[in-house]
GROMACS .gro file of C-alpha atoms in nm:
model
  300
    1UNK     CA    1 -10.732  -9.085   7.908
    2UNK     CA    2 -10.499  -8.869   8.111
    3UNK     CA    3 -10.136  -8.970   8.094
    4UNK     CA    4  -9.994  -9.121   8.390
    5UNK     CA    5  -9.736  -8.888   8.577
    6UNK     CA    6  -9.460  -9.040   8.817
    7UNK     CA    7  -9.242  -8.836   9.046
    8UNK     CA    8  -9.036  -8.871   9.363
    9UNK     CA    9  -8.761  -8.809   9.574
   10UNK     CA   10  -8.397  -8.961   9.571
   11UNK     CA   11  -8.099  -8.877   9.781
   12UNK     CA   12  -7.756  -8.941   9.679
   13UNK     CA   13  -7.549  -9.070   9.983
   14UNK     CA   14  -7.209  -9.158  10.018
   15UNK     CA   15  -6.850  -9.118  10.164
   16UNK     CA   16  -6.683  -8.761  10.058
   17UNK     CA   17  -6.577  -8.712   9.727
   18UNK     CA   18  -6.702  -8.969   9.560
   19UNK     CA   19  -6.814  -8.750   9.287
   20UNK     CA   20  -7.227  -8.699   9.429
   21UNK     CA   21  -7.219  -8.308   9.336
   22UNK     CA   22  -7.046  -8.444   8.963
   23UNK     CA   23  -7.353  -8.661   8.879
   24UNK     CA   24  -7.613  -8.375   9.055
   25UNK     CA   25  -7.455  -8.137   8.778
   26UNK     CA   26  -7.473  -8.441   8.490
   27UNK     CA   27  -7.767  -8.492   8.566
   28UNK     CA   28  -7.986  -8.125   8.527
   29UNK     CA   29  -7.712  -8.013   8.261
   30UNK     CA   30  -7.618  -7.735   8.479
   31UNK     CA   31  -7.344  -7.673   8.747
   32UNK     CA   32  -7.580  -7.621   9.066
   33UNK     CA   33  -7.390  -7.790   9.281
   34UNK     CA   34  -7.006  -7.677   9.362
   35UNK     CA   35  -6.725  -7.945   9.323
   36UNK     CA   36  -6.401  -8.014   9.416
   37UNK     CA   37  -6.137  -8.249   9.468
   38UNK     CA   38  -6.168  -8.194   9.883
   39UNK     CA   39  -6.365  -8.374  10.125
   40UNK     CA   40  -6.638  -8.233  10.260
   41UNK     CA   41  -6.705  -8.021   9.981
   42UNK     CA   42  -7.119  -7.965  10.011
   43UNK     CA   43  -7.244  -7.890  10.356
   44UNK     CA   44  -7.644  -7.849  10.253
   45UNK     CA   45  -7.867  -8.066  10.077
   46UNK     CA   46  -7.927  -7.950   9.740
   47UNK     CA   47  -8.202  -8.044   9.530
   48UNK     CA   48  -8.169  -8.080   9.177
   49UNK     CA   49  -8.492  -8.129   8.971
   50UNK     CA   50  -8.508  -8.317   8.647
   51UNK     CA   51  -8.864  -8.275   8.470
   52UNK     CA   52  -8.921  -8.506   8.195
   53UNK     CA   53  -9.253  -8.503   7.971
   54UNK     CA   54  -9.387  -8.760   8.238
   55UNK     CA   55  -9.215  -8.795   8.515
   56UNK     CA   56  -9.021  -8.547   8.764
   57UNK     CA   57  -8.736  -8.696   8.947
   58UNK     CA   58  -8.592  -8.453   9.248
   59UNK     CA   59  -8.217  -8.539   9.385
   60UNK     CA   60  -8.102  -8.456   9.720
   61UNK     CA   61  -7.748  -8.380   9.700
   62UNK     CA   62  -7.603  -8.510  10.085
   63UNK     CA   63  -7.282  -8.366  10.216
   64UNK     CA   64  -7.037  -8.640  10.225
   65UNK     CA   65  -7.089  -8.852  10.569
   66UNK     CA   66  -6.757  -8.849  10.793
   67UNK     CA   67  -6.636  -8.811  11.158
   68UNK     CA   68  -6.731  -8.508  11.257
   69UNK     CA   69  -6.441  -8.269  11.424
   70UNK     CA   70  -6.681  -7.959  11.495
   71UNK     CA   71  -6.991  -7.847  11.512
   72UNK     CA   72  -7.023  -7.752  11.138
   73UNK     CA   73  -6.922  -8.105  11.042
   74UNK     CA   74  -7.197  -8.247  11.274
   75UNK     CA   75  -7.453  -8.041  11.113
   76UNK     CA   76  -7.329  -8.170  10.761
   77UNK     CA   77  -7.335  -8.551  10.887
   78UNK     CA   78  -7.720  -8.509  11.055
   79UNK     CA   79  -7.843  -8.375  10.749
   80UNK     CA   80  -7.720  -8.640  10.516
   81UNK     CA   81  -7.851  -8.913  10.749
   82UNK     CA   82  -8.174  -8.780  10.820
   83UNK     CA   83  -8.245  -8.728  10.440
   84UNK     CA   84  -8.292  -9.140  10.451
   85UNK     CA   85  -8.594  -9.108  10.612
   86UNK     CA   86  -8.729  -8.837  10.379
   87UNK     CA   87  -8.705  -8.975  10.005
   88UNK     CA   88  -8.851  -9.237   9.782
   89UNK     CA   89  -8.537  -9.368   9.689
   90UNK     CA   90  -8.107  -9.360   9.731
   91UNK     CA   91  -7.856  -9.390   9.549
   92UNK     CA   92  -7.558  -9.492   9.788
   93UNK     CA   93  -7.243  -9.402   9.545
   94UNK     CA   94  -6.919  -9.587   9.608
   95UNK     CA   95  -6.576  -9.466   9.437
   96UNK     CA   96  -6.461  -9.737   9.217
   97UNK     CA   97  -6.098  -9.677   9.261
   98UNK     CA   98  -6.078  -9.657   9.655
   99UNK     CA   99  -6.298  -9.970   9.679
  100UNK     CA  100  -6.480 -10.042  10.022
  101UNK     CA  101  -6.374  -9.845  10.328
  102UNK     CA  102  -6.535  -9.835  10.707
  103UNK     CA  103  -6.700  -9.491  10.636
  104UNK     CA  104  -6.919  -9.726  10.370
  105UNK     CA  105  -7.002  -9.979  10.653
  106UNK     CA  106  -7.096  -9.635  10.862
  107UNK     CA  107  -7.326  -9.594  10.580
  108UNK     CA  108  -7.418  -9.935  10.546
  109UNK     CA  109  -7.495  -9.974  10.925
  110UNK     CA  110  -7.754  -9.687  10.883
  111UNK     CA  111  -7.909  -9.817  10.574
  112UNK     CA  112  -8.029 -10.116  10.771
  113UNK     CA  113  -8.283  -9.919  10.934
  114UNK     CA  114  -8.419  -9.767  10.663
  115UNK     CA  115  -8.732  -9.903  10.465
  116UNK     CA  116  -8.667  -9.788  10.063
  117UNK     CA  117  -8.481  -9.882   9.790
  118UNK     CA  118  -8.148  -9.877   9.804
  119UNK     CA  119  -7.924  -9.863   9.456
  120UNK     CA  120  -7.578  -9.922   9.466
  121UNK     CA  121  -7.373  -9.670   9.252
  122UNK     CA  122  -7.056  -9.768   9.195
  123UNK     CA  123  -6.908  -9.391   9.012
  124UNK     CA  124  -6.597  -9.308   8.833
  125UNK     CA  125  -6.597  -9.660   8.624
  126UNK     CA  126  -6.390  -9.458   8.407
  127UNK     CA  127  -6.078  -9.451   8.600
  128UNK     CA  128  -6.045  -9.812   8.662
  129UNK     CA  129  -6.003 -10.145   8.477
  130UNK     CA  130  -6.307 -10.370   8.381
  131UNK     CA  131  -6.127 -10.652   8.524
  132UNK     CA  132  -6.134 -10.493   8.869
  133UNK     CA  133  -6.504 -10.407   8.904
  134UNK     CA  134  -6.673 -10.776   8.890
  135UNK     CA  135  -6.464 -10.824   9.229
  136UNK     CA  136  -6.574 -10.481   9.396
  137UNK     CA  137  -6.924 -10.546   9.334
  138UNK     CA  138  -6.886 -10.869   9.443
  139UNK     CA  139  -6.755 -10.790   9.758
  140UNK     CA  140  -7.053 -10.493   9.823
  141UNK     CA  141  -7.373 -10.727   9.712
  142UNK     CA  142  -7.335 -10.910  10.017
  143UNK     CA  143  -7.368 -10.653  10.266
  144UNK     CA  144  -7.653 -10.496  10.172
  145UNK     CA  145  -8.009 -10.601   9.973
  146UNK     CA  146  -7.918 -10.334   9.691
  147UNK     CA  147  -8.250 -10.286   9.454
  148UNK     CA  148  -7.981 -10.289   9.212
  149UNK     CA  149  -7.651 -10.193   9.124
  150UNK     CA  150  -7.514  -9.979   8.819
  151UNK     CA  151  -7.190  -9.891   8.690
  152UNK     CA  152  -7.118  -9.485   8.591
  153UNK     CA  153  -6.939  -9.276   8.496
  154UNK     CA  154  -7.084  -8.937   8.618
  155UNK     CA  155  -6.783  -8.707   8.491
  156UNK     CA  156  -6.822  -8.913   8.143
  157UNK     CA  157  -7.208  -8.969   8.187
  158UNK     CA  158  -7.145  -9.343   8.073
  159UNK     CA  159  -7.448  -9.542   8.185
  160UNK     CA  160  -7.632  -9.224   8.345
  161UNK     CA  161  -7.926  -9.258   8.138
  162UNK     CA  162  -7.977  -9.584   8.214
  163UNK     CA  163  -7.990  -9.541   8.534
  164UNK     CA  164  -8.237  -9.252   8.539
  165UNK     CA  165  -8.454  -9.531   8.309
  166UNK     CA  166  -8.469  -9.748   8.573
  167UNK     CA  167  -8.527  -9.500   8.880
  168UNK     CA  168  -8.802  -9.357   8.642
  169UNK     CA  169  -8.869  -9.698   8.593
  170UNK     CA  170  -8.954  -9.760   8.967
  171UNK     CA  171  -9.136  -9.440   9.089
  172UNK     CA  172  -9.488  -9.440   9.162
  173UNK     CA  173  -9.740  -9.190   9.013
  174UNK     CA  174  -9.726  -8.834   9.161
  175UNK     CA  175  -9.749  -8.508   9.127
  176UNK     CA  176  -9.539  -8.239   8.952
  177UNK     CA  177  -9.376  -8.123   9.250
  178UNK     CA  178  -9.198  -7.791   9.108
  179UNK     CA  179  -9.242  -7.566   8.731
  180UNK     CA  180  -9.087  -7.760   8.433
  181UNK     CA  181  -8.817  -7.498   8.407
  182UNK     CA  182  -8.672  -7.523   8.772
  183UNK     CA  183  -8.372  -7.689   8.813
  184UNK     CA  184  -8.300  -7.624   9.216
  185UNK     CA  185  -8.501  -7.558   9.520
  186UNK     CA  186  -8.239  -7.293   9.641
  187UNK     CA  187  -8.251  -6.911   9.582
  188UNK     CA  188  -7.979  -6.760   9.345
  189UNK     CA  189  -7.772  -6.598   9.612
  190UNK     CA  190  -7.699  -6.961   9.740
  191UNK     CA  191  -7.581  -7.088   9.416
  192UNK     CA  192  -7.365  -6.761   9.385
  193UNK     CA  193  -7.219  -6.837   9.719
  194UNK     CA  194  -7.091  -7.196   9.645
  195UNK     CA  195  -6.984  -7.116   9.314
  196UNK     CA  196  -6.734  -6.831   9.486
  197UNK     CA  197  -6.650  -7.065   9.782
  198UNK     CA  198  -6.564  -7.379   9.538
  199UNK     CA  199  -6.327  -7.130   9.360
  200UNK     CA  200  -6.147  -7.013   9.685
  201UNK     CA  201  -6.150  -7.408   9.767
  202UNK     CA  202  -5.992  -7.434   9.360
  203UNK     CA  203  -5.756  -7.184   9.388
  204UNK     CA  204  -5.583  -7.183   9.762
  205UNK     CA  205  -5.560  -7.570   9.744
  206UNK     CA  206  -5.478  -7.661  10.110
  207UNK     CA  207  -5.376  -7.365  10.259
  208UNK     CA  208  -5.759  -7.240  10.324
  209UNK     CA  209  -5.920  -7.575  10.374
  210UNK     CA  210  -6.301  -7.574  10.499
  211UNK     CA  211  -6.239  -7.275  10.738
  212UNK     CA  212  -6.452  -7.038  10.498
  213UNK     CA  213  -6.840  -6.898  10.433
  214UNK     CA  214  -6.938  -6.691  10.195
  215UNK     CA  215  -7.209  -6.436  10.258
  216UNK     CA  216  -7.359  -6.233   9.940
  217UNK     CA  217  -7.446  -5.926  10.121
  218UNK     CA  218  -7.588  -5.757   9.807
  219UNK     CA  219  -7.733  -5.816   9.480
  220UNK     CA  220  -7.886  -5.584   9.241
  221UNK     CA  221  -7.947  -5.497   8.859
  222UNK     CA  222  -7.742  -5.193   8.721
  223UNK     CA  223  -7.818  -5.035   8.420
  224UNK     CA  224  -7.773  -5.245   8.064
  225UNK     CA  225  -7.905  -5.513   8.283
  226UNK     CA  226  -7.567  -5.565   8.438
  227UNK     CA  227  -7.630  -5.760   8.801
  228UNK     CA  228  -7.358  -5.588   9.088
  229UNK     CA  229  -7.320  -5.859   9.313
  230UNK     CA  230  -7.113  -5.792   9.664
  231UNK     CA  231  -6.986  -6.043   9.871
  232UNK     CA  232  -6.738  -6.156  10.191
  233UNK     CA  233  -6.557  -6.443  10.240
  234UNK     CA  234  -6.547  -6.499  10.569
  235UNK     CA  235  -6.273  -6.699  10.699
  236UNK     CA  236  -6.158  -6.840  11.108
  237UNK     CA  237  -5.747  -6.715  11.116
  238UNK     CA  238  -5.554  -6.318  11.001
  239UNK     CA  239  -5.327  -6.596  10.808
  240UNK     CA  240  -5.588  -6.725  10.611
  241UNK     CA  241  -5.725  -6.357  10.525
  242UNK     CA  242  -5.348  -6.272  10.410
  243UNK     CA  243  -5.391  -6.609  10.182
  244UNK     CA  244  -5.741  -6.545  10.021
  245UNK     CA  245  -5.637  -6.147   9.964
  246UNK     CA  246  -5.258  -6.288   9.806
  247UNK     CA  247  -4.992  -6.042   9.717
  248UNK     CA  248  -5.062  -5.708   9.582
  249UNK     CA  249  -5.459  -5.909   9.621
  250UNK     CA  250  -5.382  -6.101   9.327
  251UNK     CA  251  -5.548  -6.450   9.435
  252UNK     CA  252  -5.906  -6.240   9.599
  253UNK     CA  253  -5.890  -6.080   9.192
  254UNK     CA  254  -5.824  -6.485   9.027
  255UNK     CA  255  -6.146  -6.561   9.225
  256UNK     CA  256  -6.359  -6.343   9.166
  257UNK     CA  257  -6.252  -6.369   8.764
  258UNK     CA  258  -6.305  -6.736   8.834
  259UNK     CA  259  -6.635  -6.695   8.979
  260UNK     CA  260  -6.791  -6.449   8.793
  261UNK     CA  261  -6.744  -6.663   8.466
  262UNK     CA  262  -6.953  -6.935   8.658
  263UNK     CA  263  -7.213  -6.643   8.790
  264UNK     CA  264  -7.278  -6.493   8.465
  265UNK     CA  265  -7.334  -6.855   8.318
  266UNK     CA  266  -7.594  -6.936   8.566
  267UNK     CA  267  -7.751  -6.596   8.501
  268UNK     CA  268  -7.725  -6.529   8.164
  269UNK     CA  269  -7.618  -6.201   8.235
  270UNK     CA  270  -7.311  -5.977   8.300
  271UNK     CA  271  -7.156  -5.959   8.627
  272UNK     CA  272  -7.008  -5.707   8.845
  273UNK     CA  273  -6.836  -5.911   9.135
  274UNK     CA  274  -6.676  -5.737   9.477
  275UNK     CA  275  -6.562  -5.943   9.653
  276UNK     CA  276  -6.402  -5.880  10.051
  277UNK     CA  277  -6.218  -6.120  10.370
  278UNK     CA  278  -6.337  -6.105  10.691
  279UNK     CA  279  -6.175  -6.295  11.022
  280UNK     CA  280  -6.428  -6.415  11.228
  281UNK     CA  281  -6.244  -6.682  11.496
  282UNK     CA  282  -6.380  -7.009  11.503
  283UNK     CA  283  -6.710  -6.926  11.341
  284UNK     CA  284  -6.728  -7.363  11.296
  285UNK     CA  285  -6.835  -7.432  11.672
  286UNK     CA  286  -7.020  -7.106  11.764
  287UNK     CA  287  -7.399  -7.159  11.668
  288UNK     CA  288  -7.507  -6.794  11.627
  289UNK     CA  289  -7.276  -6.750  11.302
  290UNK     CA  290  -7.361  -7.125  11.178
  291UNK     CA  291  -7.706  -6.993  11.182
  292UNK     CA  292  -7.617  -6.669  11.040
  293UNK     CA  293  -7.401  -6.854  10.730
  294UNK     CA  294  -7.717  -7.060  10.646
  295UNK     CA  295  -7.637  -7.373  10.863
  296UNK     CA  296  -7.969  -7.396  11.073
  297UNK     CA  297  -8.090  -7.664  11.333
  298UNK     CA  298  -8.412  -7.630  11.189
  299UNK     CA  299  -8.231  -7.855  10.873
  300UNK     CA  300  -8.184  -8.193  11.070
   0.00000   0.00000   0.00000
C-alpha cells in the first residue's frame, strides 16, 4: 500500500520584525531569507520548502504589514494580505516582548474574513520571563479562534519542531509540490540580491534606511569554477551614494566582504563580487523602476 503523502501551503504573517524571516531560515537550515533588526525588512513573499520523507510543507515568508508611506510600501502590504487567501494554513507571529499593538488588531481585523486555520505564534519566548507569557496569551485567545497557539523561540529553535509536528499534523494529503532538494521558489540572483541589500541595511544602520534596490546585472562562471557576480545598489539621494561608497570606499568594500561570505555559502563556490551606487530619485513611487527592481503588480 502506497504511503500517504501530505503537503500544503502556510504563510507566516505578522507586524514587522517580529522575527518571520528568523524562523523561514530555522526552519530549511539555510539563510534564504535576509534579516535584520529594521522594519520592513522583506518586501516579496518568499517561499521556503521543507520536504520531509512524507510530507512537504511550503512557507510564505510575508513582508511585515504596516501603514504604507509610498508606493513600494503598498505593494509590500497587498502582497502579505492577499497571501491569506492563497494558503492552507498561517501562522500569525506576535513578538513576545512588545506584547499586543493596533498593527496586530490590523491583522486581526483581516483574519476575520478569512476561512483557514489560524495558529498563533507567539516568537522570541527567549527574551522574556515565563511569568509574563500566561498573561499575553491570555489577552490574544480572545480575539481571535486561534487553531492553536505555540510558544518559540525561532532564533533558539525552542519548540520549532513541535510546531512543524502539529502543522504536519493537520495537512491534508497532497502532492509533492517541488524536488526534495529545493529549498526556495526564487532564482539565485534574488537570493544574491537580498543577501547584499541586508548587509548595506547591517552595515549603514540608519543612515540608508529602505531607500535601496539591488540589481545583479551579471553573473557568470570564471575559470576554477570561480562565479564573477556584478551588481548596483541603487539608492533615491547623492547623500546616500556618498554613505554606501564611505571614505576612501571603505563601507561599499565591508559589504561586499560581508556579502560575498553569505554568497559563496549559498553557492558552495568562490565568489568574485563588484559591486557599484547608482542615484535614481525617488525610484519608491515611480512604477516603471518598481517593476524594473522586481516589485510587479502582477504579485497582488
Amino acid at each position: 500500500m502506497e504511503k500517504q503523502f501530505k503537503s500544503g501551503f502556510i504563510a507566516i504573517i505578522g507586524r514587522p520584525n517580529v522575527g518571520k524571516s528568523t524562523f523561514m531560515n530555522q526552519v530549511i537550515g539555510q539563510k534564504i531569507a535576509i534579516m535584520s533588526d529594521k522594519p520592513q525588512t522583506t518586501r516579496n513573499k518568499i517561499q521556503g520548502v521543507l520536504t520531509l520523507s512524507d510530507a512537504q510543507m511550503i512557507f510564505i515568508d510575508t513582508p511585515g504589514i504596516h501603514k504604507p508611506k509610498h508606493q513600494l510600501g503598498d505593494f509590500m502590504v497587498k502582497t502579505a494580505i492577499n497571501t491569506l487567501n492563497e494558503v492552507d494554513a498561517i501562522l500569525f507571529m506576535i513578538n513576545a516582548e512588545e506584547g499586543y499593538g493596533k498593527g496586530d488588531q490590523y491583522i486581526l481585523d483581516r483574519l476575520q474574513k478569512v476561512d483557514k486555520p489560524v495558529y498563533l505564534i507567539v516568537n522570541k519566548i527567549d527574551l522574556v520571563h515565563p511569568d509574563k507569557l500566561l498573561p499575553l496569551i491570555d489577552q490574544y485567545k480572545d480575539k481571535h479562534n486561534f487553531t492553536e497557539i505555540i510558544p518559540i523561540s525561532a532564533l533558539q529553535g525552542n519548540n520549532v519542531k513541535h510546531l512543524l509536528a502539529v502543522l504536519k499534523d493537520q495537512l491534508a494529503e497532497g502532492p509533492q509540490y517541488y524536488p526534495e532538494d529545493q529549498i526556495t521558489d526564487h532564482p539565485e540572483r534574488f537570493i544574491i540580491s537580498e543577501l547584499i541589500r541586508e548587509k548595506v541595511l547591517q552595515f549603514t544602520k540608519e543612515e540608508v534606511p529602505h531607500s535601496i534596490a539591488v540589481v545583479i546585472e551579471n553573473m557568470e562562471q570564471r575559470n576554477h569554477g570561480k562565479v564573477l557576480i556584478q551588481a548596483t545598489i541603487v539608492t533615491e539621494r547623492k547623500t546616500q551614494k556618498g554613505i554606501l561608497i564611505g571614505k576612501q570606499g571603505t563601507m561599499l568594500k565591508n559589504i561586499g566582504k560581508a556579502a560575498r561570505k553569505d554568497i559563496e555559502n549559498l553557492l558552495g563556490t568562490s565568489v568574485y563580487l563588484e559591486l557599484w551606487v547608482k542615484v535614481k530619485k525617488d525610484w519608491r513611487n515611480k512604477q516603471s523602476q518598481l517593476q524594473e527592481y522586481g516589485f510587479s503588480r502582477d504579485d497582488y
